[in-house]
mmCIF file of C-alpha atoms in Angstrom:
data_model
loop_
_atom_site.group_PDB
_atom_site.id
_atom_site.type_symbol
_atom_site.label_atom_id
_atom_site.label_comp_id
_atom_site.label_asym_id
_atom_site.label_seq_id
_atom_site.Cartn_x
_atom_site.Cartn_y
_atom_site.Cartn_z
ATOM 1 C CA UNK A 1 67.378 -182.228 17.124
ATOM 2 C CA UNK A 2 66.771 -180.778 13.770
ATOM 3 C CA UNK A 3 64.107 -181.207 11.388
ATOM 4 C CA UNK A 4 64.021 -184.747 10.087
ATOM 5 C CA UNK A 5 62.179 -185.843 7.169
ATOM 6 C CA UNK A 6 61.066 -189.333 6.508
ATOM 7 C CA UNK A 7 62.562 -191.636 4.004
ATOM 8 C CA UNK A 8 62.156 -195.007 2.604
ATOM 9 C CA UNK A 9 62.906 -197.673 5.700
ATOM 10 C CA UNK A 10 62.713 -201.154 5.822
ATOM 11 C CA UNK A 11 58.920 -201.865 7.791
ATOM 12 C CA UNK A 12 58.990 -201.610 11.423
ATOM 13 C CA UNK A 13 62.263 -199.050 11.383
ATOM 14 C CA UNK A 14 61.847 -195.493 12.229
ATOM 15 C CA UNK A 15 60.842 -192.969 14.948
ATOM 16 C CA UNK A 16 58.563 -194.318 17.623
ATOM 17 C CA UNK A 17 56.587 -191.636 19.719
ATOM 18 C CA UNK A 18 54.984 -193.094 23.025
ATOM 19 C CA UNK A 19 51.684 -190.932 23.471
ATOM 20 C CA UNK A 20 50.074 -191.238 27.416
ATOM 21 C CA UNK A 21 46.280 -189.660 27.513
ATOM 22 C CA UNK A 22 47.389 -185.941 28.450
ATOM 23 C CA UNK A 23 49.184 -186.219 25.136
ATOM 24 C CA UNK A 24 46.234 -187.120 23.058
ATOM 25 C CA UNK A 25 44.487 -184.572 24.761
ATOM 26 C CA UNK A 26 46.859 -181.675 23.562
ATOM 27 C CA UNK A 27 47.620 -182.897 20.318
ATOM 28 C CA UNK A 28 45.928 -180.616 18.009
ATOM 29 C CA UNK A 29 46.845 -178.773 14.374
ATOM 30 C CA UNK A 30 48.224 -175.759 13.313
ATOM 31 C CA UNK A 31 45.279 -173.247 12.834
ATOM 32 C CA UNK A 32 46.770 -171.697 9.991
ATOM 33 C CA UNK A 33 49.530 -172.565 7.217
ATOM 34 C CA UNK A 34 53.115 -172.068 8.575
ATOM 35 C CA UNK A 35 54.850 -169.412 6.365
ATOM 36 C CA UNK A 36 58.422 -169.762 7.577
ATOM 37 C CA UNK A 37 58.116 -173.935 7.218
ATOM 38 C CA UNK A 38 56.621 -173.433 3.716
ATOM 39 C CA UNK A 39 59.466 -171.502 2.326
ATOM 40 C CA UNK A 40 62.250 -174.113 4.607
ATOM 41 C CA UNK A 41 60.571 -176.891 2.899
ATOM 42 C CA UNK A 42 60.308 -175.177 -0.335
ATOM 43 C CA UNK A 43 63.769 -174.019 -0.477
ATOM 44 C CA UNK A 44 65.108 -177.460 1.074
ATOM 45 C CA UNK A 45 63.340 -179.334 -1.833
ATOM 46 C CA UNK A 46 65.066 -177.468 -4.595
ATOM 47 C CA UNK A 47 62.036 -176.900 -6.955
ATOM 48 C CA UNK A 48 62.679 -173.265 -7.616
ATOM 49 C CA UNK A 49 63.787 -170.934 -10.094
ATOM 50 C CA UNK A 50 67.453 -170.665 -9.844
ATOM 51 C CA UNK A 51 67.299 -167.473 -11.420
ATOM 52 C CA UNK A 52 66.663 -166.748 -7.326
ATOM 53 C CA UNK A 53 69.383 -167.853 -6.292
ATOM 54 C CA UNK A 54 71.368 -164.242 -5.688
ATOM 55 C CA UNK A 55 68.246 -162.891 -3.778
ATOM 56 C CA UNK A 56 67.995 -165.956 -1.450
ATOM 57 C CA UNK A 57 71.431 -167.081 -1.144
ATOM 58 C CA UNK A 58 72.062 -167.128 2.747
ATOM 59 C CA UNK A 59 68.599 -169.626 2.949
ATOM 60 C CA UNK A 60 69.808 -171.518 0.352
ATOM 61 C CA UNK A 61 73.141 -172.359 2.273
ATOM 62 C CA UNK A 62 71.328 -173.211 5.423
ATOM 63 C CA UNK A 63 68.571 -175.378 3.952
ATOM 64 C CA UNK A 64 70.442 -177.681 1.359
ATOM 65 C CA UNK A 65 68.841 -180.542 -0.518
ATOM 66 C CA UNK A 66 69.760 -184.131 0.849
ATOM 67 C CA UNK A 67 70.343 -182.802 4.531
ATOM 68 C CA UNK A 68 68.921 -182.045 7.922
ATOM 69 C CA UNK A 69 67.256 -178.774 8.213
ATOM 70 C CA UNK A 70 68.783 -176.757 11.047
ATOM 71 C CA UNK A 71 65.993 -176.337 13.506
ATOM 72 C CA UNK A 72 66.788 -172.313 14.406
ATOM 73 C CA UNK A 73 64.219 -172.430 11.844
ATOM 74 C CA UNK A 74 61.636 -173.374 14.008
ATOM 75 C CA UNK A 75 59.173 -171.132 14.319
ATOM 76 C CA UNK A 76 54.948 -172.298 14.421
ATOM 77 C CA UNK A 77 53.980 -168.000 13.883
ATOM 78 C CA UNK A 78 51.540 -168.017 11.592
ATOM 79 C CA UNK A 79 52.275 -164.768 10.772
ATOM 80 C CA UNK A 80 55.929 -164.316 8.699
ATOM 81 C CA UNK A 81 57.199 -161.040 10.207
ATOM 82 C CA UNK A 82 57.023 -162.707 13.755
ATOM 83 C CA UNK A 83 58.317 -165.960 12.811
ATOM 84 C CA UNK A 84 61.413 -164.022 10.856
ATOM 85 C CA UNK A 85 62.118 -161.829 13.969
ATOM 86 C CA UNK A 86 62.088 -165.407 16.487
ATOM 87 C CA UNK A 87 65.006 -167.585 13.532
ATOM 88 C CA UNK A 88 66.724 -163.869 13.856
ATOM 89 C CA UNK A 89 66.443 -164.166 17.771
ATOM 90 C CA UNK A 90 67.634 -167.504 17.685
ATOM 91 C CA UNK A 91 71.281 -167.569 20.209
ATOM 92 C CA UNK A 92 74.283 -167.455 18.318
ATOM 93 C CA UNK A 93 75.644 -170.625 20.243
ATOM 94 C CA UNK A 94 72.615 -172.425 19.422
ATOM 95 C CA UNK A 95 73.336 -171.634 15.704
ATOM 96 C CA UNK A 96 77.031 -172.253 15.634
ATOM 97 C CA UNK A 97 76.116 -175.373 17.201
ATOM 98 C CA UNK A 98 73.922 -176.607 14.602
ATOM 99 C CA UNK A 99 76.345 -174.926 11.208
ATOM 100 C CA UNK A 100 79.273 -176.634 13.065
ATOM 101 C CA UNK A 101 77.697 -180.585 12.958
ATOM 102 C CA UNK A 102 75.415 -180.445 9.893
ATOM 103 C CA UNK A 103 76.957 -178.226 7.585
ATOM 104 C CA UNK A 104 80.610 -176.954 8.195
ATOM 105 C CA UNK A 105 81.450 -173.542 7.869
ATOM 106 C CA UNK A 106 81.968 -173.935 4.197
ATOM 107 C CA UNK A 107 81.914 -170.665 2.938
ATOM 108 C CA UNK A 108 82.321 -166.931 4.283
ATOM 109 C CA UNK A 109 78.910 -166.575 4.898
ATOM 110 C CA UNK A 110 78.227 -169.247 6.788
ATOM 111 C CA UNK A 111 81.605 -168.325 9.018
ATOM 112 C CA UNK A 112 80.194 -165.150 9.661
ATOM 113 C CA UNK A 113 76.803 -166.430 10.604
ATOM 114 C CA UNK A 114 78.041 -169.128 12.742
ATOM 115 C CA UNK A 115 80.553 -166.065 14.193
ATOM 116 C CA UNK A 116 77.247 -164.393 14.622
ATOM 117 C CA UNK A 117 77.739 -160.788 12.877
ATOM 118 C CA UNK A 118 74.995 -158.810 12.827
ATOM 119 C CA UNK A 119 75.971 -158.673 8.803
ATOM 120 C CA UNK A 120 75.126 -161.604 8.748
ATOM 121 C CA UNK A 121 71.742 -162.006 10.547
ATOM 122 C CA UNK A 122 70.776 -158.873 8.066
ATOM 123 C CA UNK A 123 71.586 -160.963 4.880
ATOM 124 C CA UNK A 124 69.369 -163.516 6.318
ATOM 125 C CA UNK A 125 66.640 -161.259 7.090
ATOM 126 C CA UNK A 126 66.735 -160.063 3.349
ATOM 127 C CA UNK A 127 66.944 -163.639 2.196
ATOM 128 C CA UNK A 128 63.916 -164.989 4.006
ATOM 129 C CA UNK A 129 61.718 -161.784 3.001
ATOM 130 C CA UNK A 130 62.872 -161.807 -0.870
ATOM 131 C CA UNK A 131 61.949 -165.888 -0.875
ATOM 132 C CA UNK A 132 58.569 -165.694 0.898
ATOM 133 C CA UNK A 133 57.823 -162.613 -1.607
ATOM 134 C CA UNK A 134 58.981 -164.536 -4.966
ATOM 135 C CA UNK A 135 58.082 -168.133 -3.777
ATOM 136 C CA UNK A 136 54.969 -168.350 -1.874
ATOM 137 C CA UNK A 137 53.623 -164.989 -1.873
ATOM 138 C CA UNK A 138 51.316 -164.837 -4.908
ATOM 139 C CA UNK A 139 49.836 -168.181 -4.046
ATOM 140 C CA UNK A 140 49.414 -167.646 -0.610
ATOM 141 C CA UNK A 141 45.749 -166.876 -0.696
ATOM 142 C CA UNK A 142 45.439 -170.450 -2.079
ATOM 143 C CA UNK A 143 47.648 -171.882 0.015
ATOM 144 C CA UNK A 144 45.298 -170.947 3.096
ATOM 145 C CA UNK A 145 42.485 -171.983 1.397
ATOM 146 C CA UNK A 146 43.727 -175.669 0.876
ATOM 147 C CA UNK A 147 45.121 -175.248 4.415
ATOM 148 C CA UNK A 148 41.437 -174.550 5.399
ATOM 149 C CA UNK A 149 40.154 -177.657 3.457
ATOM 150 C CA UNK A 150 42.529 -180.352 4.725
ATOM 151 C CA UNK A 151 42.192 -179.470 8.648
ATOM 152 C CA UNK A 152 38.128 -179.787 8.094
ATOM 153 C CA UNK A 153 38.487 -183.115 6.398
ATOM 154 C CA UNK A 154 41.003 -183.766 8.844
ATOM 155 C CA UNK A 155 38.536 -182.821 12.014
ATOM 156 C CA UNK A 156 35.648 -184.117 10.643
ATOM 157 C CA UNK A 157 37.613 -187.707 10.448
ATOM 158 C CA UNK A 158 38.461 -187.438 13.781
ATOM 159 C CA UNK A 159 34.994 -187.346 15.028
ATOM 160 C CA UNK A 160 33.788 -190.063 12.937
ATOM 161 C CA UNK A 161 36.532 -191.960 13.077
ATOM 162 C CA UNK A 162 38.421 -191.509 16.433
ATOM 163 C CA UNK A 163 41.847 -189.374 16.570
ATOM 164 C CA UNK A 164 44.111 -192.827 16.296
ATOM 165 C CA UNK A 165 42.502 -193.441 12.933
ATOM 166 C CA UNK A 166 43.090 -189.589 11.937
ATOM 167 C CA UNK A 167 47.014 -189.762 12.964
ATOM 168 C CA UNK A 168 47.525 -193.484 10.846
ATOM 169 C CA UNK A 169 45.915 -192.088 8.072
ATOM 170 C CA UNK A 170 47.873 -188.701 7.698
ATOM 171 C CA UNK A 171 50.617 -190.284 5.361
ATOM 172 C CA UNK A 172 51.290 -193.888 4.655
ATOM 173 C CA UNK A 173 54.907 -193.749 6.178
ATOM 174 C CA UNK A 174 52.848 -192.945 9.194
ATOM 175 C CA UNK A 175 51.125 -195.433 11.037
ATOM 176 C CA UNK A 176 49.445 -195.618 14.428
ATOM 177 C CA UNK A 177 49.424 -198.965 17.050
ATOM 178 C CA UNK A 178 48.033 -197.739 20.091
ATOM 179 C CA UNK A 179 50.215 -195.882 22.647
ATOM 180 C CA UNK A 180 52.526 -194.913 19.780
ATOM 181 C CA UNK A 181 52.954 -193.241 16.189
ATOM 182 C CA UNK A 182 55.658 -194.487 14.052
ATOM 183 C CA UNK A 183 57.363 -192.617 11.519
ATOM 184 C CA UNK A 184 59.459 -194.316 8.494
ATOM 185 C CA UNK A 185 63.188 -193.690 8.868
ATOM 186 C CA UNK A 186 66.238 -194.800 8.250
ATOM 187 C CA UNK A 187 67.093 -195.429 11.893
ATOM 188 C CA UNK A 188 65.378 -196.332 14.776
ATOM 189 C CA UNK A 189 64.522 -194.199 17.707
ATOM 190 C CA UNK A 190 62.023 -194.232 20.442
ATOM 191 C CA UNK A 191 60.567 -191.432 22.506
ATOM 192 C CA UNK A 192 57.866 -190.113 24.832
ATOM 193 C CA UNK A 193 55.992 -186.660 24.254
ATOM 194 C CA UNK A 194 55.695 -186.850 28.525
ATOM 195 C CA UNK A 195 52.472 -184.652 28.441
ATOM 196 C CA UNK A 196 52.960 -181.724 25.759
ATOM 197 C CA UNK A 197 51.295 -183.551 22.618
ATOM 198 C CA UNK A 198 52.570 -182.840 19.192
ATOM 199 C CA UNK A 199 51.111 -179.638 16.778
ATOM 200 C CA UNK A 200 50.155 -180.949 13.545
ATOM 201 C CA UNK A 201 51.035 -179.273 10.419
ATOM 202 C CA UNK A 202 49.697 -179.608 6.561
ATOM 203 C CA UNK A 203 52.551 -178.587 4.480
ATOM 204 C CA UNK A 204 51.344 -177.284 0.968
ATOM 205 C CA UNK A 205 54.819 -176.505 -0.652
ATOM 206 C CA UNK A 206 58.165 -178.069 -0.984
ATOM 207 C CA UNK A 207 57.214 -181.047 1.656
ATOM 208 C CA UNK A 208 57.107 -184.427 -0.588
ATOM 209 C CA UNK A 209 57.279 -187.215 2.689
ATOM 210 C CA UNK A 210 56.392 -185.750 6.308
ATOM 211 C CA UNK A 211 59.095 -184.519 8.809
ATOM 212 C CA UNK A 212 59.399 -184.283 12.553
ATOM 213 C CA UNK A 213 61.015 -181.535 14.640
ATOM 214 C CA UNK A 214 61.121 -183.561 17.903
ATOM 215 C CA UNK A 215 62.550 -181.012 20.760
ATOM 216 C CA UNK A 216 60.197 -177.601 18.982
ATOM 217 C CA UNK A 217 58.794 -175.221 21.594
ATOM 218 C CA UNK A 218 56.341 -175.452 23.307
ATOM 219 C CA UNK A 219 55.236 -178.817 21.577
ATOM 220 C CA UNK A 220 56.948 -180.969 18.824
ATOM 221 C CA UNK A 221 56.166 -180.640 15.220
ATOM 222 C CA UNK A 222 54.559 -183.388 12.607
ATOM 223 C CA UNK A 223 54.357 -182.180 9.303
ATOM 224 C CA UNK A 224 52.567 -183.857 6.338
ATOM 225 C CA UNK A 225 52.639 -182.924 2.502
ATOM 226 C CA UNK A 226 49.053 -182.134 1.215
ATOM 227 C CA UNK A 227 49.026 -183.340 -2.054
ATOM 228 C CA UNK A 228 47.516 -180.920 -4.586
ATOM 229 C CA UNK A 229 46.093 -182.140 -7.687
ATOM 230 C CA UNK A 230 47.959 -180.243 -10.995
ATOM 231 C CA UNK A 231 46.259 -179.384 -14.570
ATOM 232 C CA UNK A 232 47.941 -181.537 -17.204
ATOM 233 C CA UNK A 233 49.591 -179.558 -20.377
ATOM 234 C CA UNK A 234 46.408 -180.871 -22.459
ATOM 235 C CA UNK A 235 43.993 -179.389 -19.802
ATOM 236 C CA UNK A 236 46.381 -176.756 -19.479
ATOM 237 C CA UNK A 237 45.953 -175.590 -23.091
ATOM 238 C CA UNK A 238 42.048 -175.997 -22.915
ATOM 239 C CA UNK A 239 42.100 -173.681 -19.591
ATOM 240 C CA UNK A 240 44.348 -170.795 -21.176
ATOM 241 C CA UNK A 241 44.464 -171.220 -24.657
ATOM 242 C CA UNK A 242 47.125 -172.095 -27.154
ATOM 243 C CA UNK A 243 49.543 -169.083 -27.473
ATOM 244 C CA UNK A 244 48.986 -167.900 -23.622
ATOM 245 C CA UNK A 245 50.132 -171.395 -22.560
ATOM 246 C CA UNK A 246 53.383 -171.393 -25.257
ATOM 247 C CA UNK A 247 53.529 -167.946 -23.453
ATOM 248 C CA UNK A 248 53.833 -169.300 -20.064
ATOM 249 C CA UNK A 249 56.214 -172.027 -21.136
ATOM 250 C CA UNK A 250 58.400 -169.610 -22.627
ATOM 251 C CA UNK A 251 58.892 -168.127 -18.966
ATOM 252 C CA UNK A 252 60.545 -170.581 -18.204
ATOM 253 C CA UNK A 253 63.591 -168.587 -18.884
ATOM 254 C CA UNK A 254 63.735 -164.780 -17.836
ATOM 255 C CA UNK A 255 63.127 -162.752 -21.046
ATOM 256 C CA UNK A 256 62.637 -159.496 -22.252
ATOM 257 C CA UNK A 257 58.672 -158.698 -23.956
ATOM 258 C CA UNK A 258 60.472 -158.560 -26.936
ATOM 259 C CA UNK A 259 62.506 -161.953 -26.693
ATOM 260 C CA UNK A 260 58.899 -163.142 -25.127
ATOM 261 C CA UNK A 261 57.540 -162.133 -28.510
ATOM 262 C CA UNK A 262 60.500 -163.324 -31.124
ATOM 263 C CA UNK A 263 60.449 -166.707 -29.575
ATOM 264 C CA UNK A 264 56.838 -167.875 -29.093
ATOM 265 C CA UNK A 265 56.119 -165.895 -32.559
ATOM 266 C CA UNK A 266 53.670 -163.116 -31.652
ATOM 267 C CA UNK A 267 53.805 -159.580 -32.312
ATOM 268 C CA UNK A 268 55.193 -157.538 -29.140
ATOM 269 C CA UNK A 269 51.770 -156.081 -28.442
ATOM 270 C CA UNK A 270 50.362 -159.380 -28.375
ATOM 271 C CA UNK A 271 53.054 -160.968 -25.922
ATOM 272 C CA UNK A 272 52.901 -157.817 -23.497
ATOM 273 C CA UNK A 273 49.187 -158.685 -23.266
ATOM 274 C CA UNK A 274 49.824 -161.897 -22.005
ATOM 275 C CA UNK A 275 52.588 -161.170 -20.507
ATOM 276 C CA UNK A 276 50.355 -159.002 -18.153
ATOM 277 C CA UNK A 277 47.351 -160.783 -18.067
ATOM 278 C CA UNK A 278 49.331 -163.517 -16.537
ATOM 279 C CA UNK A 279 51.488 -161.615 -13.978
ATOM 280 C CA UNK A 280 47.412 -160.422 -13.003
ATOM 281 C CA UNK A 281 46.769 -163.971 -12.207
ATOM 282 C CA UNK A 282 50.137 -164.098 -10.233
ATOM 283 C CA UNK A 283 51.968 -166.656 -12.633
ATOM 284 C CA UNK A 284 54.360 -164.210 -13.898
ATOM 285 C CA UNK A 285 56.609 -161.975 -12.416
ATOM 286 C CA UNK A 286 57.726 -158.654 -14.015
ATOM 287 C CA UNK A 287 60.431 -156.094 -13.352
ATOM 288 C CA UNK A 288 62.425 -153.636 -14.752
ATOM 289 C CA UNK A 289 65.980 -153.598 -15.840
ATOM 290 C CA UNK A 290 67.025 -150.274 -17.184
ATOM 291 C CA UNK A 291 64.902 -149.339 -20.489
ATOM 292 C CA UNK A 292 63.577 -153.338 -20.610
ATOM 293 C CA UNK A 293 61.079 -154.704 -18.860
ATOM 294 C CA UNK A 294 61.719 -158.588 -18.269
ATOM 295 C CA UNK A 295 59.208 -161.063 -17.188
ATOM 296 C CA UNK A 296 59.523 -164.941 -15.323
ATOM 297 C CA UNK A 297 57.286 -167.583 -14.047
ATOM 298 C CA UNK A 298 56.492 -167.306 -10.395
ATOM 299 C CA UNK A 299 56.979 -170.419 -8.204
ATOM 300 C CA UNK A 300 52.606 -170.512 -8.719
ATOM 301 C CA UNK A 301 53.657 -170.820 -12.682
ATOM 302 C CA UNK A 302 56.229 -173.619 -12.300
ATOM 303 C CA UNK A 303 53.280 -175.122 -10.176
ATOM 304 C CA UNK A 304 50.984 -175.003 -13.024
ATOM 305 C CA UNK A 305 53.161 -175.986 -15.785
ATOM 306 C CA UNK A 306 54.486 -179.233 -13.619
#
């Protein structure tokens, strides 16, 4: 089964999971954010720069907006280099499987991935490290931290409040009637966890309505979003000033320091200051391209600007 998000269902339709007492027993949450489910949802809900697009292209074609997400990409490593070495480790038939009935072999790519070429499994490889790096990585320190926050509020519900409480309360398209949780979806399903609990995971990017990975190793997967609470633009300007905030909307579109500086209207010393001081905080990303240097928001600066 892949991963499933919720969606909009008329009340009382969905997935049903049938919990016994071993179940609540095991059910427990992730004890640190997820990396390679942060940049699957991430990538899945098509808020990024598409300036990306040539670095992350294999990803993109197996995590499309508006359909199932293939679940070779399970993988509950906290750490990213072991979770990217178990989706490369994932059987080929188990993959051609999965390509064949929820995407097609649309493109060359995906042939050759589906065929299984080692090629292929490299380009992959490349793809997952180069989004993790330009996506999540500058944040990440944050994202833990929030991570951190919402499993103590979480725990300390639990106690006060009793576990059944804690898993109604995650989302409101998740509710709990005692033996079962009930997830909002367009169809309706029922099953039993028979013993192994579920693993609980916050989600902190990409993840707008939660999703269930049913048949996950060694215990299936809930995922919630965490909601995370944005600066406005007039806060915005108050935080970073005038000129550094016209600065980072600029960035918006990859430019040059000197384009930076012609179109916000600051002299090129001016704009490379900025230009760096934000790329310090991790809003900005810089690189060079033969004599220029050229600068563009960071998934972090699309956060803060939306």
């Amino acid at each position: 089964m892949p991963i499933v998000l919720s969606e909009s269902a008329p009340k009382g339709r969905g997935l049903t999971i049938l919990f016994e007492l071993e179940d609540l027993a095991r059910t427990r949450f992730a004890s640190a954010p997820l990396p390679m489910y942060e940049l699957v949802f991430t990538v899945h809900s098509g808020n990024w720069d598409r300036l990306l697009l040539p670095q992350i292209r294999p990803l993109a074609e197996l995590v499309r907006p508006g359909r199932f997400i293939p679940d070779f990409f399970n993988s509950a490593r906290p750490d990213f280099d072991e979770a990217v070495r178990q989706v490369l480790g994932v059987p080929s038939t188990r993959v051609r499987d999965q390509i064949a009935s929820m995407l097609g072999t649309t493109s060359p790519w995906l042939r050759s991935f589906a065929a299984g070429t080692p090629t292929s499994r490299l380009d992959l490889r490349s793809a997952l490290n180069s989004g993790f790096r330009d996506l999540l990585e500058s944040n990440w320190p944050d994202t833990r931290q929030s991570f951190d926050a919402e499993v103590r509020l979480r725990s300390s519900q639990a106690v006060t409040r009793g576990l059944g409480d804690l898993l109604g309360n995650l989302h409101p398209s998740i509710s709990w009637t005692s033996p079962a949780l009930h997830v909002e979806l367009g169809w309706d399903t029922e099953i039993s966890l028979r013993g192994t609990g579920m693993l609980i995971v916050p989600v902190l990017n990409g993840l707008t309505r939660p999703a269930v990975s049913m048949f996950a190793e060694p215990q299936p997967l809930l995922f919630y979003p965490v909601a995370a609470t944005q600066p406005t633009g007039a806060s915005l300007e108050l935080a970073l000033g005038r000129t550094r905030t016209l600065v980072l909307r600029a960035l918006t579109s990859e430019r040059t320091t000197t384009e930076l500086a012609k179109h916000v209207g600051i002299s090129l010393p001016t704009a490379s200051q900025h230009a760096t001081a934000l790329r310090t905080a991790g809003f900005v990303s810089t690189h060079r391209n033969g004599r220029s240097v050229r600068h563009r928001l960071t998934r972090r600066g699309w956060e803060l600007l939306n």
